[in-house]
Coordinates of C-alpha atoms in Angstrom, one line a residue:
Chain A
M32 CA 78.2 127.7 130.7
I33 CA 79.4 126.0 133.9
A34 CA 77.6 122.8 132.7
F35 CA 79.4 123.1 129.4
I36 CA 82.8 123.5 131.0
L37 CA 82.2 120.6 133.4
G38 CA 80.9 118.3 130.7
R39 CA 83.9 119.2 128.5
L40 CA 86.3 118.7 131.4
W41 CA 84.8 115.2 132.0
Q42 CA 85.3 114.3 128.3
S43 CA 88.9 115.4 128.5
L44 CA 89.4 113.4 131.6
I45 CA 88.1 110.2 129.9
L46 CA 90.4 111.0 126.9
L47 CA 93.3 111.5 129.3
V48 CA 92.8 108.0 130.8
L49 CA 92.6 106.5 127.3
V50 CA 95.7 108.4 126.2
S51 CA 97.6 107.1 129.2
I52 CA 96.5 103.6 128.4
I53 CA 97.9 103.9 124.9
G54 CA 101.0 105.5 126.4
Y55 CA 101.4 102.6 128.8
C56 CA 101.1 100.1 125.9
V57 CA 103.8 102.0 124.0
L58 CA 106.0 102.0 127.0
N59 CA 105.7 98.2 127.2
L60 CA 106.8 97.9 123.6
A61 CA 110.2 99.4 124.6
P62 CA 113.0 96.8 124.6
G63 CA 112.7 95.4 128.1
G64 CA 109.5 97.3 128.7
P65 CA 109.5 99.3 131.9
L66 CA 112.8 97.6 132.7
S67 CA 114.5 99.2 129.7
Q68 CA 116.3 101.7 131.9
Y69 CA 118.1 99.0 133.7
S70 CA 118.5 96.4 131.0
L71 CA 120.8 98.7 129.1
M72 CA 123.1 99.4 131.9
P73 CA 126.6 97.9 131.4
G74 CA 127.3 94.7 133.5
M75 CA 123.6 94.1 134.2
T76 CA 123.0 90.4 134.9
K77 CA 119.8 88.4 134.4
E78 CA 119.5 87.8 138.2
A79 CA 119.8 91.4 139.0
L80 CA 117.2 92.3 136.4
D81 CA 114.8 89.8 137.9
R82 CA 115.4 91.3 141.3
I83 CA 114.7 94.8 140.0
A84 CA 111.6 93.5 138.3
E85 CA 110.4 92.1 141.6
Q86 CA 111.2 95.3 143.4
M87 CA 109.4 97.4 140.7
G88 CA 106.4 95.1 141.1
L89 CA 106.5 93.9 137.5
N90 CA 105.2 90.5 138.6
R91 CA 101.9 92.0 139.6
P92 CA 98.9 92.0 137.2
L93 CA 99.2 94.4 134.3
Y94 CA 96.3 96.6 135.4
V95 CA 97.8 97.1 138.9
Q96 CA 101.0 98.1 137.3
Y97 CA 99.2 100.5 135.0
V98 CA 97.3 102.2 137.9
D99 CA 100.6 102.5 139.7
W100 CA 102.3 104.1 136.8
A101 CA 99.4 106.4 136.1
W102 CA 99.2 107.5 139.7
K103 CA 102.9 108.4 139.7
L104 CA 102.2 110.5 136.5
V105 CA 99.4 112.3 138.3
Q106 CA 101.7 113.0 141.3
G107 CA 104.3 114.5 138.9
D108 CA 106.8 111.6 139.3
W109 CA 107.6 111.0 135.6
G110 CA 110.8 109.1 136.2
K111 CA 114.4 110.3 135.8
S112 CA 116.3 110.8 132.6
F113 CA 119.1 108.4 132.5
R114 CA 121.3 110.7 130.6
D115 CA 121.8 113.1 133.5
G116 CA 119.5 111.8 136.2
R117 CA 117.3 114.9 136.3
P118 CA 113.6 114.4 136.8
V119 CA 111.8 114.1 133.4
L120 CA 109.4 116.9 134.1
S121 CA 112.1 119.4 134.8
V122 CA 114.0 118.2 131.7
I123 CA 110.9 118.9 129.6
S124 CA 110.1 122.2 131.2
S125 CA 113.6 123.4 130.5
V126 CA 113.1 123.1 126.8
L127 CA 109.4 124.0 126.7
P128 CA 109.8 127.8 126.3
A129 CA 111.8 127.4 123.1
T130 CA 109.2 125.2 121.6
L131 CA 106.3 127.4 122.7
L132 CA 108.1 130.4 121.2
L133 CA 108.4 128.7 117.9
M134 CA 104.8 127.5 118.0
V135 CA 103.5 131.0 118.9
G136 CA 105.7 132.6 116.2
S137 CA 104.4 130.3 113.5
T138 CA 100.8 130.5 114.7
I139 CA 100.9 134.3 114.4
I140 CA 102.3 134.1 110.9
S141 CA 99.8 131.4 109.8
V142 CA 96.8 133.1 111.3
L143 CA 97.7 136.5 109.8
I144 CA 98.6 135.2 106.3
G145 CA 96.0 132.5 106.3
T146 CA 93.2 134.9 107.2
V147 CA 94.1 137.4 104.6
I148 CA 94.4 134.7 101.8
G149 CA 91.2 133.0 103.0
V150 CA 89.0 136.1 103.2
Y151 CA 90.3 137.4 99.9
S152 CA 89.7 134.1 98.2
A153 CA 86.2 134.0 99.5
V154 CA 85.4 137.6 98.5
R155 CA 86.9 137.0 95.0
S156 CA 85.7 133.4 94.9
G157 CA 86.1 131.9 91.4
S158 CA 88.8 134.4 90.5
V159 CA 92.4 133.6 89.3
F160 CA 93.6 134.5 92.8
D161 CA 91.2 132.0 94.4
Y162 CA 92.2 129.2 92.0
V163 CA 95.9 129.8 92.5
A164 CA 95.5 129.9 96.3
T165 CA 93.6 126.6 96.2
V166 CA 96.3 124.9 94.1
L167 CA 99.2 126.4 96.2
A168 CA 97.5 125.3 99.4
M169 CA 97.3 121.8 98.2
V170 CA 101.0 121.8 97.1
A171 CA 101.9 123.4 100.5
L172 CA 100.2 120.5 102.2
S173 CA 102.3 118.1 100.1
V174 CA 105.7 119.6 100.7
P175 CA 107.6 117.8 103.5
T176 CA 108.3 120.4 106.2
F177 CA 111.9 119.3 106.7
W178 CA 112.6 119.6 103.0
F179 CA 111.1 123.1 102.8
G180 CA 113.4 123.9 105.7
L181 CA 116.4 122.5 104.0
I182 CA 115.7 124.5 100.8
S183 CA 115.0 127.7 102.8
I184 CA 118.4 127.2 104.5
Y185 CA 120.0 126.7 101.2
V186 CA 118.4 129.8 99.6
F187 CA 118.3 132.3 102.5
S188 CA 121.4 131.2 104.5
V189 CA 123.8 129.6 102.1
K190 CA 123.1 131.5 98.9
L191 CA 121.8 134.9 100.1
G192 CA 123.2 134.9 103.6
W193 CA 120.2 136.9 104.9
L194 CA 119.2 134.7 107.9
P195 CA 121.0 132.4 110.3
A196 CA 120.8 128.7 109.3
G197 CA 120.0 127.4 112.7
N198 CA 120.0 127.7 116.5
M199 CA 118.0 130.1 118.7
M200 CA 120.7 132.8 119.2
T201 CA 124.2 133.7 118.4
P202 CA 126.5 132.4 121.1
G203 CA 127.3 135.3 123.4
D204 CA 124.3 137.3 122.1
G205 CA 120.7 136.6 123.0
S206 CA 119.0 139.9 122.7
V207 CA 115.4 140.0 121.7
W208 CA 116.4 141.1 118.2
D209 CA 118.9 138.2 117.8
V210 CA 116.3 135.6 118.9
T211 CA 113.7 137.2 116.5
V212 CA 116.1 137.0 113.6
H213 CA 116.7 133.3 114.4
L214 CA 113.0 132.7 114.8
I215 CA 112.0 134.1 111.4
M216 CA 112.9 131.1 109.1
P217 CA 111.9 128.2 111.4
S218 CA 108.5 129.8 112.2
I219 CA 107.8 130.5 108.5
V220 CA 108.7 126.9 107.6
L221 CA 106.5 125.5 110.4
A222 CA 103.7 127.9 109.4
L223 CA 103.6 126.7 105.8
V224 CA 101.2 123.8 106.4
N225 CA 99.1 125.8 108.7
V226 CA 98.8 128.8 106.4
A227 CA 97.4 126.3 103.8
I228 CA 94.9 124.7 106.2
W229 CA 93.9 128.0 107.8
S230 CA 93.3 129.8 104.5
R231 CA 91.2 126.9 103.2
Y232 CA 88.9 126.8 106.3
M233 CA 88.8 130.6 106.4
R234 CA 87.7 130.7 102.8
S235 CA 84.8 128.3 103.4
S236 CA 83.9 130.0 106.7
T237 CA 83.8 133.4 105.1
L238 CA 81.8 132.1 102.1
E239 CA 79.2 130.8 104.6
V240 CA 79.0 134.0 106.5
L241 CA 78.8 136.0 103.2
G242 CA 75.6 134.1 102.3
Q243 CA 73.8 135.0 105.5
D244 CA 70.8 137.3 105.7
F245 CA 72.4 139.7 108.2
I246 CA 75.1 140.5 105.6
R247 CA 72.4 141.3 103.0
T248 CA 70.7 143.5 105.6
A249 CA 73.9 145.3 106.4
R250 CA 74.4 145.9 102.6
A251 CA 70.9 147.1 102.3
K252 CA 71.3 149.5 105.1
G253 CA 74.2 151.0 103.2
V254 CA 77.0 150.0 105.5
R255 CA 80.3 150.5 103.7
P256 CA 81.7 147.3 102.1
R257 CA 85.0 147.5 104.0
R258 CA 83.1 147.8 107.3
I259 CA 80.9 144.9 106.4
L260 CA 83.9 142.8 105.7
V261 CA 85.9 143.7 108.8
K262 CA 83.1 144.0 111.3
H263 CA 80.3 141.7 110.2
V264 CA 82.0 139.0 108.1
M265 CA 85.4 138.4 109.7
G266 CA 84.2 138.5 113.2
N267 CA 81.7 135.7 112.5
A268 CA 84.0 133.8 110.1
L269 CA 86.8 133.7 112.6
L270 CA 84.7 132.1 115.3
P271 CA 84.8 128.4 114.1
M272 CA 88.6 128.9 113.5
I273 CA 89.2 128.9 117.2
A274 CA 88.2 125.2 117.3
L275 CA 90.3 124.6 114.2
A276 CA 93.3 126.0 116.0
G277 CA 92.7 123.5 118.8
M278 CA 92.3 120.7 116.3
Q279 CA 95.5 121.6 114.5
L280 CA 97.6 121.4 117.7
P281 CA 98.9 117.8 117.2
A282 CA 100.1 118.7 113.7
L283 CA 101.7 121.8 115.0
I284 CA 103.6 120.0 117.7
G285 CA 104.6 117.3 115.3
G286 CA 105.7 119.8 112.8
A287 CA 107.7 121.6 115.5
L288 CA 109.7 118.5 116.1
V289 CA 110.8 118.3 112.5
T290 CA 111.4 122.0 112.2
E291 CA 113.5 122.0 115.4
T292 CA 115.6 119.2 114.0
V293 CA 116.4 121.0 110.8
F294 CA 117.1 124.3 112.4
T295 CA 118.8 122.9 115.5
W296 CA 116.2 124.8 117.6
P297 CA 116.7 123.8 121.2
G298 CA 113.2 122.7 121.9
M299 CA 111.1 119.7 122.9
G300 CA 111.3 118.1 119.4
R301 CA 115.1 118.1 119.5
L302 CA 115.1 116.8 123.0
F303 CA 112.8 114.0 121.9
L304 CA 115.1 113.0 119.1
D305 CA 118.3 113.3 121.2
S306 CA 116.6 111.1 123.8
L307 CA 115.7 108.6 121.2
G308 CA 119.4 108.5 120.1
Y309 CA 120.5 107.9 123.7
N310 CA 117.8 105.3 124.4
D311 CA 116.6 107.7 127.1
Y312 CA 113.2 106.0 127.3
P313 CA 111.8 107.9 130.4
V314 CA 112.3 111.2 128.6
V315 CA 110.9 109.8 125.3
M316 CA 107.8 108.5 127.2
G317 CA 107.6 111.8 129.1
I318 CA 107.5 113.9 126.0
L319 CA 105.0 111.6 124.3
M320 CA 102.6 111.9 127.2
F321 CA 103.3 115.5 127.7
S322 CA 102.6 116.4 124.1
A323 CA 99.3 114.4 124.2
I324 CA 98.3 116.3 127.4
L325 CA 99.2 119.6 125.7
V326 CA 96.9 118.6 122.8
L327 CA 94.1 117.7 125.2
L328 CA 94.5 121.0 127.1
G329 CA 94.6 123.0 123.9
S330 CA 91.4 121.6 122.4
L331 CA 89.7 121.9 125.8
L332 CA 90.7 125.6 125.9
A333 CA 89.7 126.1 122.3
D334 CA 86.3 124.6 122.9
I335 CA 85.7 126.6 126.1
I336 CA 86.7 129.9 124.4
S337 CA 84.4 129.2 121.4
A338 CA 81.5 128.4 123.7
M339 CA 82.1 131.6 125.7
I340 CA 82.0 133.7 122.6
D341 CA 79.2 131.8 120.9
P342 CA 76.4 130.7 123.1
R343 CA 74.9 128.5 120.3
I344 CA 77.7 125.9 120.8
Q345 CA 76.4 122.9 122.7
L346 CA 78.2 119.9 124.0
N347 CA 77.6 117.0 121.6
Chain B
M48 CA 67.8 114.6 100.3
S49 CA 71.2 113.1 99.9
T50 CA 71.7 110.3 97.4
T51 CA 74.7 108.0 97.7
T52 CA 76.7 106.3 95.0
T53 CA 76.0 102.6 95.0
F54 CA 78.8 100.5 93.7
S55 CA 77.2 97.2 94.5
N56 CA 74.2 98.0 92.4
N57 CA 75.0 96.4 89.1
N58 CA 72.3 97.5 86.8
S59 CA 73.2 101.2 87.2
G60 CA 76.9 100.7 88.1
S61 CA 78.5 101.2 84.7
W62 CA 76.5 104.4 84.1
R63 CA 77.4 105.8 87.5
Q64 CA 81.0 104.9 87.2
S65 CA 81.3 106.5 83.8
R66 CA 79.7 109.6 85.2
V67 CA 82.1 109.6 88.0
L68 CA 85.0 109.1 85.6
R69 CA 83.8 112.0 83.4
Q70 CA 83.5 114.2 86.4
F71 CA 87.0 113.2 87.5
L72 CA 88.6 113.8 84.1
R73 CA 87.0 117.2 83.9
N74 CA 88.9 118.2 87.0
K75 CA 92.2 119.7 85.7
L76 CA 94.1 119.2 89.0
A77 CA 93.1 115.5 89.2
V78 CA 94.3 114.9 85.7
I79 CA 97.6 116.7 86.5
G80 CA 97.8 114.6 89.6
M81 CA 97.3 111.4 87.5
L82 CA 100.0 112.6 85.0
M83 CA 102.5 113.3 87.8
L84 CA 101.9 109.9 89.3
L85 CA 102.2 108.2 85.9
I86 CA 105.5 110.0 85.3
L87 CA 106.7 108.9 88.7
L88 CA 105.6 105.3 88.3
A89 CA 107.2 105.2 84.8
A90 CA 110.4 106.6 86.2
C91 CA 110.5 104.2 89.2
F92 CA 109.7 101.1 87.3
I93 CA 111.0 101.7 83.7
G94 CA 113.8 104.2 84.6
P95 CA 116.1 101.6 86.3
H96 CA 116.3 99.7 83.0
L97 CA 117.4 102.8 81.1
I98 CA 120.2 103.8 83.4
A99 CA 123.7 102.4 83.0
Y100 CA 124.4 102.5 86.8
D101 CA 123.3 100.2 89.5
E102 CA 121.9 101.9 92.6
L103 CA 124.4 100.2 94.9
H104 CA 127.4 100.7 92.6
I105 CA 130.0 102.7 94.6
D106 CA 132.5 104.7 92.6
L107 CA 134.6 106.9 94.9
R108 CA 136.3 108.6 91.9
A109 CA 132.9 110.0 90.9
R110 CA 131.8 111.4 94.3
F111 CA 129.6 114.5 94.2
A112 CA 129.3 114.6 90.5
P113 CA 126.8 117.4 89.7
P114 CA 123.7 116.5 87.7
L115 CA 124.1 115.9 84.0
T116 CA 127.8 115.1 84.2
G117 CA 129.4 111.7 83.4
G118 CA 126.1 110.2 82.4
H119 CA 124.6 110.8 85.8
I120 CA 121.4 112.8 85.1
F121 CA 120.9 113.7 88.8
G122 CA 124.5 113.5 89.8
T123 CA 126.1 111.2 92.4
D124 CA 126.0 111.0 96.2
P125 CA 129.0 111.1 98.7
L126 CA 129.8 107.5 97.8
G127 CA 129.7 108.1 94.1
R128 CA 126.5 106.2 93.7
D129 CA 124.2 107.3 90.9
L130 CA 121.5 109.5 92.4
A131 CA 119.0 108.7 89.6
A132 CA 119.3 104.9 90.1
R133 CA 118.9 105.4 93.9
L134 CA 116.0 107.7 93.5
F135 CA 114.1 105.3 91.3
H136 CA 114.7 102.4 93.6
A137 CA 113.7 104.7 96.6
G138 CA 110.6 105.7 94.8
Q139 CA 109.6 102.1 94.4
I140 CA 110.1 101.5 98.1
S141 CA 108.4 104.6 99.3
L142 CA 105.4 104.1 97.0
F143 CA 105.1 100.5 98.1
V144 CA 105.3 101.4 101.8
G145 CA 102.7 104.1 101.2
F146 CA 100.4 101.8 99.3
C147 CA 100.6 99.0 101.9
A148 CA 100.2 101.3 104.8
M149 CA 97.1 102.7 103.1
I150 CA 95.6 99.2 102.7
I151 CA 96.2 98.3 106.3
S152 CA 95.0 101.6 107.8
T153 CA 92.0 101.6 105.5
V154 CA 91.0 98.2 106.8
I155 CA 91.5 99.3 110.4
G156 CA 89.8 102.6 110.0
T157 CA 86.9 101.2 108.0
T158 CA 86.3 98.4 110.4
I159 CA 86.3 100.6 113.4
G160 CA 84.2 103.2 111.7
V161 CA 81.6 100.8 110.5
V162 CA 81.3 98.9 113.8
A163 CA 81.2 102.2 115.8
G164 CA 78.6 103.7 113.4
Y165 CA 76.4 100.6 113.2
Y166 CA 76.2 99.7 116.8
G167 CA 76.3 103.2 118.2
R168 CA 75.6 103.6 121.9
W169 CA 78.4 102.5 124.1
V170 CA 80.2 100.4 121.6
G171 CA 80.4 103.3 119.2
A172 CA 81.2 105.7 122.0
V173 CA 84.1 103.6 123.3
L174 CA 85.6 103.1 119.8
M175 CA 85.3 106.7 118.9
R176 CA 86.9 107.9 122.2
I177 CA 89.8 105.5 121.5
T178 CA 90.0 107.1 118.1
D179 CA 90.1 110.5 119.7
A180 CA 92.8 109.4 122.1
F181 CA 95.0 108.2 119.2
L182 CA 94.4 111.6 117.5
S183 CA 95.7 113.4 120.6
F184 CA 99.2 112.1 120.0
P185 CA 101.2 114.1 117.5
S186 CA 101.6 111.4 114.9
V187 CA 105.3 112.0 114.3
F188 CA 106.1 111.6 118.0
L189 CA 104.1 108.4 118.3
L190 CA 105.7 107.1 115.1
L191 CA 109.2 107.9 116.2
A192 CA 108.7 106.3 119.6
L193 CA 107.3 103.2 118.1
A194 CA 110.0 103.1 115.4
A195 CA 112.7 103.5 118.0
F196 CA 111.2 100.8 120.3
I197 CA 110.6 98.3 117.6
K198 CA 113.4 96.9 115.3
P199 CA 112.8 98.9 112.2
S200 CA 112.3 96.8 109.1
P201 CA 110.3 97.9 106.1
V202 CA 107.4 95.7 107.2
M203 CA 107.4 97.2 110.7
I204 CA 107.6 100.8 109.4
T205 CA 104.6 100.1 107.1
L206 CA 102.7 98.7 110.1
I207 CA 103.4 101.5 112.4
I208 CA 102.5 104.1 109.8
A209 CA 99.2 102.3 109.3
V210 CA 98.6 102.1 113.0
T211 CA 99.0 105.8 113.4
S212 CA 97.0 107.0 110.4
W213 CA 93.6 105.2 110.5
M214 CA 91.8 107.7 112.8
E215 CA 90.5 110.3 110.3
L216 CA 89.1 107.6 108.1
A217 CA 87.4 105.9 111.1
R218 CA 85.7 109.2 112.0
I219 CA 84.5 109.9 108.4
I220 CA 83.1 106.3 108.0
E221 CA 81.4 106.4 111.4
A222 CA 79.6 109.6 110.5
E223 CA 78.6 108.2 107.1
I224 CA 77.4 104.9 108.5
K225 CA 75.4 106.7 111.2
S226 CA 73.6 108.6 108.5
L227 CA 72.8 105.4 106.6
R228 CA 71.9 103.2 109.6
D229 CA 68.3 104.0 109.8
R230 CA 67.5 104.1 106.1
E231 CA 64.8 101.8 104.8
F232 CA 67.0 99.3 103.1
I233 CA 68.8 98.6 106.4
Q234 CA 65.5 98.2 108.2
A235 CA 64.5 95.8 105.5
A236 CA 67.8 93.9 105.9
R237 CA 67.2 93.7 109.7
M238 CA 63.6 92.5 109.2
L239 CA 65.0 89.8 106.9
G240 CA 67.0 88.7 109.9
L241 CA 70.4 89.3 108.4
R242 CA 73.2 89.1 110.8
G243 CA 74.9 92.3 111.9
R244 CA 78.2 91.5 110.1
W245 CA 76.4 91.0 106.8
I246 CA 74.5 94.2 107.2
M247 CA 77.6 96.2 108.1
F248 CA 79.9 95.0 105.4
R249 CA 77.6 93.9 102.6
E250 CA 74.8 96.5 102.9
L251 CA 76.2 99.6 104.7
L252 CA 79.9 99.6 103.6
P253 CA 79.3 99.5 99.8
N254 CA 77.1 102.6 100.2
A255 CA 79.9 104.4 102.1
M256 CA 82.5 103.4 99.5
G257 CA 82.9 106.9 98.1
P258 CA 84.4 108.5 101.3
V259 CA 86.5 105.3 101.8
I260 CA 88.1 105.7 98.4
V261 CA 88.8 109.4 98.8
A262 CA 90.3 108.9 102.3
A263 CA 92.3 106.0 101.1
T264 CA 93.9 108.1 98.3
L265 CA 94.7 110.9 100.7
T266 CA 96.1 108.3 103.2
I267 CA 98.7 107.2 100.6
A268 CA 99.9 110.8 100.4
R269 CA 100.0 111.0 104.1
A270 CA 101.8 107.7 104.5
I271 CA 104.5 108.7 101.9
L272 CA 105.0 111.9 103.9
L273 CA 105.2 110.1 107.2
E274 CA 107.7 107.6 105.9
A275 CA 109.8 110.5 104.5
Y276 CA 109.7 112.2 107.9
I277 CA 110.8 109.3 110.0
S278 CA 113.3 108.1 107.5
F279 CA 114.8 111.6 107.2
L280 CA 115.2 111.5 111.0
G281 CA 116.9 108.2 110.8
Y282 CA 114.2 105.9 112.3
G283 CA 112.4 104.7 109.2
I284 CA 113.7 102.6 106.3
Q285 CA 117.3 101.8 107.0
P286 CA 120.2 102.2 104.5
P287 CA 121.5 100.6 102.3
L288 CA 117.8 100.2 101.2
P289 CA 117.0 103.7 99.8
S290 CA 113.8 105.5 100.5
L291 CA 112.8 109.0 99.5
G292 CA 113.1 110.0 103.1
N293 CA 116.4 108.5 104.0
M294 CA 118.0 109.8 100.9
L295 CA 117.5 113.2 102.5
N296 CA 118.9 112.0 105.7
G297 CA 122.5 113.0 105.0
A298 CA 121.7 115.8 102.6
Q299 CA 121.8 118.6 105.2
Q300 CA 125.5 118.4 105.8
Y301 CA 126.2 118.6 102.0
L302 CA 123.8 121.5 101.5
T303 CA 126.6 123.9 100.5
S304 CA 128.6 121.6 98.3
A305 CA 126.1 119.3 96.8
P306 CA 122.6 120.9 97.0
W307 CA 121.2 118.4 94.4
L308 CA 121.3 115.7 97.1
A309 CA 118.6 117.6 98.9
I310 CA 116.7 119.1 95.9
V311 CA 116.1 116.0 93.8
P312 CA 114.6 113.6 96.3
G313 CA 112.5 116.4 97.9
I314 CA 110.9 117.2 94.5
A315 CA 110.2 113.5 94.1
I316 CA 108.4 113.3 97.5
T317 CA 106.5 116.5 96.7
M318 CA 105.4 115.2 93.3
A319 CA 104.2 111.9 94.7
V320 CA 102.3 113.5 97.6
T321 CA 100.9 116.3 95.5
G322 CA 99.8 113.7 92.9
F323 CA 97.9 111.7 95.4
N324 CA 96.4 114.8 97.0
F325 CA 95.2 116.1 93.7
I326 CA 93.7 112.8 92.8
G327 CA 92.0 112.4 96.2
D328 CA 90.5 115.9 95.8
G329 CA 89.3 115.2 92.3
L330 CA 87.7 111.9 93.5
R331 CA 86.0 113.8 96.3
D332 CA 84.4 116.2 93.8
A333 CA 83.6 113.4 91.4
L334 CA 82.1 111.0 93.9
D335 CA 80.1 113.7 95.7
T336 CA 76.7 113.2 94.0
R337 CA 75.1 115.7 96.3
K338 CA 76.7 118.6 94.3
G339 CA 74.9 117.7 91.1

């Protein structure tokens, strides 16, 4: 187990280095590269820019600069937002709870609904329900999240007036109930794609378990069908889904960005877009790197949890 | 034992292809997908000739005309431009961007996958870890950052969509090539002294063409969706050039007064993406000879 965790950590570390190299390349694509924060200042002259470049060490070889930049990231120095001068990390951590709340809300919905649909499709495989679920899952994967959000707002806020059209809470309120009501629509919209993916994988995972010998044994012993399904089948079928949850993390974070924009949810995605609009490159880069690290941590965690539950899982 | 579809093999090619075609046509969803795409293509390329309005014709007296009024089948936008004319033009652009992005990302993904799969060892390991690293970025974030940093032109948007969507394909191809690498015909090719490049792209790749075609079809769907996302957020195709995404860009503020501005382009995107996804899925079933 320890060997597995160490090996997996080592893999993540290598990936982290590669991720940071890609991030550094993206940073250098910004207008003015690392100098972007200064070149946009009003009244900045070419001479002054050259001096800053010299001071920032931009005339050193690229790999030295990269190591320098990466070392600062490790130390937690992610630069300062040039909208308000706050350190990037504290800007990000101030909006992170909202994004995490949205992601958790939508994950709960997609796991619950996806599992039910997936298991039912597998048990009744070949039925009308199974076919309809298959088709709907593919359509759900094809609907743009933001459009689904717009249409939901139109139906449930504009026409029916059941749910608030955006924001995380009513100004002046902010009770748990108020936030929950605001959370319902965005998390369902964000969950749409994941319900589709989760139900498909759950279906095939359940089908695989249903064909195993120990299920036949349980049936032969006369265990009640419901008990077989809940205890024997679902426990085993859910196991590979932990890794799937880790794999789906990038899509979930990306989807959160779009959902937050449509519902003016004050999270990391909105911050990212606002920062893009203000040319606030340190924050843009910060969120880009932060989300990649979040993904790496998520998949690391998912793999370790799977390995802890299932001793058959080996490091490949 | 798994058998693989061989496209380069001429004497059995026509038979196999017709079998694949028959399989494909038997799949209802795939046929529906084809029909949806045909309708879309017809609308985008024949439609403009049937409409009396130009997509850039501004008529402020006819602002926010609801669908089916004044000769506007889909209504008009805040500038009084005919929504149908704009939609058809936007469809052309979005389909074109999706198609080009698919070509580029397929070339990148296939090359990386084939090279990584054939050489294996550290070359393969390095390439696949780079692939994993790219996959660690939520693609919408990476796309937006790139689109904001680079001056967005349709060509650039296409390129950055391609650059952020080759990874799944590379993984699929790598696994496929790995499984083919030690087969007899490759050993024979090596013994004949063929160069690596020849073996990779003339011997191995044709045998892995099935997954490439499936992934390429699904990549078009993905590229159209990604273009819609970033254009909706204002960093993709820039107006006055319409795209299915940027037509939705201003739609949110008129949701109460002119909902058709949001509904019509959204349905078009969904149709295009669903069409390609259905076709891709049908192709997967049809090309998978392992199933029977």
